Short mmCIF file of C-alpha atoms in Angstrom, two decimals:
data_model
loop_
_atom_site.label_atom_id
_atom_site.label_comp_id
_atom_site.label_asym_id
_atom_site.label_seq_id
_atom_site.Cartn_x
_atom_site.Cartn_y
_atom_site.Cartn_z
CA UNK A 1 -0.02 -0.04 -0.06
CA UNK A 2 1.40 3.60 -1.21
CA UNK A 3 1.88 5.94 1.95
CA UNK A 4 1.00 9.35 1.78
CA UNK A 5 4.00 11.69 1.35
CA UNK A 6 4.03 14.88 4.01
CA UNK A 7 6.92 16.27 1.76
CA UNK A 8 4.25 16.54 -1.34
CA UNK A 9 1.40 17.44 0.58
CA UNK A 10 -0.47 14.48 -0.10
CA UNK A 11 -4.16 13.30 1.22
CA UNK A 12 -5.89 11.43 -1.20
CA UNK A 13 -9.35 11.76 -1.67
CA UNK A 14 -11.56 8.71 -0.96
CA UNK A 15 -15.35 9.85 -0.32
CA UNK A 16 -17.10 8.27 -3.16
CA UNK A 17 -19.85 11.26 -2.98
CA UNK A 18 -17.53 13.73 -3.36
CA UNK A 19 -15.50 12.30 -6.07
CA UNK A 20 -18.85 11.92 -7.87
CA UNK A 21 -20.24 15.35 -7.24
CA UNK A 22 -16.62 16.64 -8.70
CA UNK A 23 -16.62 14.63 -11.62
CA UNK A 24 -20.34 15.99 -12.33
CA UNK A 25 -19.75 19.43 -11.97
CA UNK A 26 -19.41 19.72 -15.36
CA UNK A 27 -20.21 17.53 -18.55
CA UNK A 28 -16.77 16.38 -20.09
CA UNK A 29 -18.01 14.12 -22.69
CA UNK A 30 -15.35 14.12 -25.44
CA UNK A 31 -13.42 16.80 -23.83
CA UNK A 32 -9.53 17.21 -23.03
CA UNK A 33 -9.09 16.76 -19.34
CA UNK A 34 -5.97 17.40 -17.44
CA UNK A 35 -5.80 15.79 -13.88
CA UNK A 36 -2.98 17.51 -11.40
CA UNK A 37 -2.21 15.34 -8.33
CA UNK A 38 -4.10 12.17 -8.94
CA UNK A 39 -2.75 9.89 -6.31
CA UNK A 40 -3.98 6.86 -6.30
CA UNK A 41 -6.42 7.24 -9.23
CA UNK A 42 -9.97 7.52 -7.35
CA UNK A 43 -11.05 10.81 -9.25
CA UNK A 44 -9.52 9.42 -12.51
CA UNK A 45 -11.65 6.54 -12.26
CA UNK A 46 -14.79 8.56 -11.92
CA UNK A 47 -13.76 10.81 -14.77
CA UNK A 48 -13.14 7.95 -17.29
CA UNK A 49 -16.79 6.92 -16.80
CA UNK A 50 -17.86 10.21 -18.42
CA UNK A 51 -16.26 9.35 -21.73
CA UNK A 52 -13.45 12.29 -22.07
CA UNK A 53 -11.95 12.25 -25.23
CA UNK A 54 -8.40 12.25 -23.52
CA UNK A 55 -7.09 12.28 -20.01
CA UNK A 56 -3.70 13.46 -18.96
CA UNK A 57 -2.55 13.14 -15.55
CA UNK A 58 0.62 15.23 -13.95
CA UNK A 59 2.02 13.11 -10.89
CA UNK A 60 5.20 13.99 -9.69
CA UNK A 61 5.36 10.68 -7.47
CA UNK A 62 7.35 7.76 -8.66
CA UNK A 63 5.08 5.30 -6.97
CA UNK A 64 1.90 6.46 -7.42
CA UNK A 65 2.94 7.40 -11.28
CA UNK A 66 3.81 4.01 -11.72
CA UNK A 67 0.79 2.42 -10.04
CA UNK A 68 -1.29 4.98 -12.21
CA UNK A 69 0.18 3.23 -14.78
CA UNK A 70 -0.59 -0.25 -13.91
CA UNK A 71 -4.18 0.32 -13.05
CA UNK A 72 -4.69 2.57 -16.03
CA UNK A 73 -2.65 1.38 -18.69
CA UNK A 74 -3.54 2.99 -21.97
CA UNK A 75 -6.82 4.98 -20.96
CA UNK A 76 -4.44 7.92 -19.48
CA UNK A 77 -1.55 9.81 -20.51
CA UNK A 78 0.70 10.11 -17.40
CA UNK A 79 3.62 12.72 -16.83
CA UNK A 80 5.55 11.79 -13.95
CA UNK A 81 6.88 15.69 -13.22
CA UNK A 82 6.86 18.66 -11.35
CA UNK A 83 3.32 20.82 -12.28
CA UNK A 84 5.38 23.89 -11.49
CA UNK A 85 7.96 23.12 -13.99
CA UNK A 86 5.11 21.60 -16.87
CA UNK A 87 4.00 23.20 -20.01
CA UNK A 88 0.33 22.57 -20.12
CA UNK A 89 -0.01 24.90 -23.15
CA UNK A 90 2.03 21.77 -25.12
CA UNK A 91 -0.61 19.14 -24.26
CA UNK A 92 -3.46 20.13 -26.84
CA UNK A 93 -4.85 22.78 -29.07
CA UNK A 94 -8.35 22.23 -27.98
CA UNK A 95 -8.95 23.86 -24.80
CA UNK A 96 -8.72 22.16 -21.26
CA UNK A 97 -10.63 21.12 -18.50
CA UNK A 98 -8.56 20.62 -15.65
CA UNK A 99 -9.27 18.85 -12.28
CA UNK A 100 -6.93 19.06 -9.29
CA UNK A 101 -6.75 18.12 -5.69
CA UNK A 102 -3.74 20.12 -5.23
CA UNK A 103 -0.84 19.80 -2.81
CA UNK A 104 -1.42 22.22 -0.09
CA UNK A 105 2.23 23.22 0.20
CA UNK A 106 2.21 24.54 -3.36
CA UNK A 107 -1.74 25.11 -4.51
CA UNK A 108 -1.31 28.83 -4.66
CA UNK A 109 1.82 28.97 -6.54
CA UNK A 110 -0.17 26.69 -9.13
CA UNK A 111 -3.07 28.99 -9.06
CA UNK A 112 -0.85 32.17 -9.59
CA UNK A 113 1.44 30.36 -12.35
CA UNK A 114 -1.84 29.49 -14.27
CA UNK A 115 -3.26 33.06 -13.84
CA UNK A 116 -0.32 34.89 -15.12
CA UNK A 117 0.48 32.41 -17.68
CA UNK A 118 -2.59 33.22 -20.19
CA UNK A 119 -4.12 36.26 -21.87
CA UNK A 120 -7.69 36.69 -23.43
CA UNK A 121 -6.35 35.76 -26.46
CA UNK A 122 -4.62 32.16 -25.50
CA UNK A 123 -6.51 30.86 -22.53
CA UNK A 124 -5.45 27.22 -22.92
CA UNK A 125 -8.11 25.90 -20.42
CA UNK A 126 -12.20 26.32 -20.37
CA UNK A 127 -12.50 25.56 -16.60
CA UNK A 128 -10.69 24.92 -13.53
CA UNK A 129 -11.91 22.63 -10.85
CA UNK A 130 -9.68 22.68 -7.77
CA UNK A 131 -9.45 21.57 -4.46
CA UNK A 132 -7.65 23.90 -1.60
CA UNK A 133 -7.15 24.07 1.78
CA UNK A 134 -10.28 25.96 3.08
CA UNK A 135 -8.53 28.52 4.64
CA UNK A 136 -6.59 29.35 1.18
CA UNK A 137 -10.11 29.21 -0.75
CA UNK A 138 -11.47 31.57 1.62
CA UNK A 139 -8.63 33.91 1.07
CA UNK A 140 -8.96 33.48 -3.28
CA UNK A 141 -12.94 33.93 -3.35
CA UNK A 142 -12.74 37.01 -0.29
CA UNK A 143 -14.30 40.35 -0.84
CA UNK A 144 -13.13 43.83 -0.37
CA UNK A 145 -13.89 45.27 3.86
CA UNK A 146 -13.60 41.46 5.00
CA UNK A 147 -10.33 39.96 7.02
CA UNK A 148 -9.59 37.32 4.36
CA UNK A 149 -9.23 39.72 1.59
CA UNK A 150 -5.71 40.60 0.55
CA UNK A 151 -3.48 40.27 -2.32
CA UNK A 152 -4.54 36.23 -2.84
CA UNK A 153 -7.92 37.78 -3.67
CA UNK A 154 -6.65 40.47 -6.03
CA UNK A 155 -4.85 38.34 -7.85
CA UNK A 156 -7.16 35.33 -8.20
CA UNK A 157 -10.23 37.28 -9.40
CA UNK A 158 -7.84 39.51 -11.75
CA UNK A 159 -8.72 37.08 -14.86
CA UNK A 160 -10.59 34.49 -13.39
CA UNK A 161 -14.66 34.35 -12.51
CA UNK A 162 -14.82 32.06 -9.23
CA UNK A 163 -17.46 29.92 -7.72
CA UNK A 164 -17.34 27.96 -4.58
CA UNK A 165 -18.76 24.25 -5.13
CA UNK A 166 -18.65 23.09 -1.49
CA UNK A 167 -16.58 22.39 1.68
CA UNK A 168 -15.20 19.07 2.42
CA UNK A 169 -14.48 17.57 5.59
CA UNK A 170 -11.13 15.79 6.71
CA UNK A 171 -12.91 12.57 6.84
CA UNK A 172 -13.23 12.21 2.95
CA UNK A 173 -9.43 12.19 2.64
CA UNK A 174 -6.55 9.51 3.83
CA UNK A 175 -4.74 10.22 5.78
CA UNK A 176 -7.30 12.93 7.50
CA UNK A 177 -5.88 15.97 7.09
CA UNK A 178 -6.20 18.79 10.31
CA UNK A 179 -8.05 21.45 8.33
CA UNK A 180 -11.39 21.29 5.80
CA UNK A 181 -10.94 21.78 2.28
CA UNK A 182 -13.06 23.60 -0.42
CA UNK A 183 -13.53 22.99 -4.12
CA UNK A 184 -13.62 25.84 -6.16
CA UNK A 185 -14.70 26.42 -9.81
CA UNK A 186 -12.78 28.84 -12.02
CA UNK A 187 -13.89 30.68 -15.19
CA UNK A 188 -11.69 32.68 -17.50
CA UNK A 189 -12.45 35.97 -17.86
CA UNK A 190 -12.98 37.11 -21.60
CA UNK A 191 -12.09 40.71 -20.40
CA UNK A 192 -9.66 42.05 -17.91
CA UNK A 193 -7.62 44.74 -17.16
CA UNK A 194 -4.16 44.22 -19.11
CA UNK A 195 -1.44 44.28 -16.74
CA UNK A 196 2.10 43.03 -16.12
CA UNK A 197 1.80 40.57 -13.42
CA UNK A 198 4.80 42.07 -11.60
CA UNK A 199 3.49 45.43 -11.23
CA UNK A 200 0.33 44.08 -9.89
CA UNK A 201 2.08 41.80 -7.32
CA UNK A 202 4.12 45.33 -6.48
CA UNK A 203 1.35 47.41 -5.84
CA UNK A 204 -0.60 44.79 -3.62
CA UNK A 205 2.58 43.54 -1.76
CA UNK A 206 3.41 47.43 -1.26
CA UNK A 207 -0.34 48.02 0.04
CA UNK A 208 -0.91 44.90 1.99
CA UNK A 209 2.47 45.01 4.13
CA UNK A 210 0.47 47.70 5.80
CA UNK A 211 -3.01 45.89 5.92
CA UNK A 212 -3.78 47.33 9.42
CA UNK A 213 -2.07 50.96 8.63
CA UNK A 214 -4.07 53.62 6.71
CA UNK A 215 -3.29 54.24 3.03
CA UNK A 216 -1.23 57.08 3.03
CA UNK A 217 2.09 55.50 3.52
CA UNK A 218 2.06 52.94 1.01
CA UNK A 219 0.43 55.40 -1.62
CA UNK A 220 3.17 57.79 -0.96
CA UNK A 221 5.73 55.07 -0.53
CA UNK A 222 4.54 54.03 -4.64
CA UNK A 223 3.25 57.45 -5.92
CA UNK A 224 4.96 60.16 -3.76
CA UNK A 225 1.74 61.41 -3.03
CA UNK A 226 0.58 62.34 -6.40
CA UNK A 227 -3.08 64.01 -5.87
CA UNK A 228 -4.44 63.69 -9.44
CA UNK A 229 -4.27 59.77 -9.38
CA UNK A 230 -6.09 60.17 -5.95
CA UNK A 231 -8.83 62.49 -7.25
CA UNK A 232 -9.22 60.01 -10.58
CA UNK A 233 -9.81 56.94 -8.43
CA UNK A 234 -11.32 58.91 -5.77
CA UNK A 235 -9.05 57.27 -3.00
CA UNK A 236 -9.67 57.96 0.57
CA UNK A 237 -5.95 57.67 2.22
CA UNK A 238 -7.60 57.33 6.00
CA UNK A 239 -8.80 53.89 4.65
CA UNK A 240 -6.98 50.72 4.96
CA UNK A 241 -5.80 48.41 2.47
CA UNK A 242 -8.96 45.62 2.98
CA UNK A 243 -11.35 48.76 2.21
CA UNK A 244 -10.03 49.01 -1.90
CA UNK A 245 -12.14 46.96 -4.17
CA UNK A 246 -10.54 44.50 -6.80
CA UNK A 247 -10.87 47.45 -9.67
CA UNK A 248 -9.32 49.97 -7.44
CA UNK A 249 -6.10 47.96 -7.20
CA UNK A 250 -5.94 47.31 -10.81
CA UNK A 251 -6.47 50.76 -11.92
CA UNK A 252 -3.36 51.74 -9.33
CA UNK A 253 -1.39 49.11 -11.11
CA UNK A 254 -2.54 50.73 -14.51
CA UNK A 255 -1.84 54.20 -13.18
CA UNK A 256 1.82 52.89 -12.05
CA UNK A 257 2.39 51.63 -15.30
CA UNK A 258 1.28 54.59 -16.70
CA UNK A 259 4.24 56.70 -14.75
CA UNK A 260 6.85 54.37 -15.70
CA UNK A 261 6.27 54.64 -19.24
#
C-alpha cells in the first residue's frame, strides 16, 4: 500500500460521494482533461466513466505514477513531472478542463502560475475545478472589507470568475488532514485589465504589507503623494488596504504603469 508523503502535501480523496460530485460538476464527454495530483486514481476512475476524449495526468510521485500506469494503462497519459515546471499549453490545441486535488503546500503557486500564464487571446483551459485548503480558498474568494481579503484575492479575481462549490471535511481524505478543504470552480474572464503581473504583485504587496495601517504610507511610497491619481480614483487615504475593491487595485497598477512609461 502506498503511503502519503507529507513532503508532497499528499492527502488522497477517498469519499465516493465527493468524488462523484466533482466528476459531475460539468459535462466532460469528448473533452480533453488534465488532472493534477491524481494520487491513487480515485477521481481518475470517475472521470473516465464520463467518456472524455483524452485524459492527461501530472503526478510528481514516482511510485504513484507507476501505480497509475499499472491501473489505467493506455486509458490515460501520465506525466511523472512537477506541475510547477510543466508546460500545460503543449498538451492540446483544444481547450482543456482541469481537475486538481492540489497539494496544499504549493496550491497557491500553481494557481498563480496559471493566472499569469494566459491572456484573453490564448487561454489554454475552459475551466479549473480545484481543491484547496479551506483557509486558502477563503482568501481566494474573499471580497473587500473582509479580513480574508488581500493579495491572493486580488490576483485570483483579476482574470478569473470564481464559484465556491462546497466545503469538504477531513474524513473525506486519507490520511485525514487537520483542516477542512474547499472545492472551487474557475472560469477565465474574456475581458480583464491588461497589466504586468509583476506590477500588480508590487502594488498589492506594498499596500498589504501595511494592512492594519492607513493607505497614506504605502500610497506615498509608490506614488509620492500624487494628488491627480487620488482624485481620479477617488481614494480616501484614511482607509485601510482591505477597504479598496479589486477594481481599484487594478486601476492603481495601471496608473503605476503609466508613470513608468
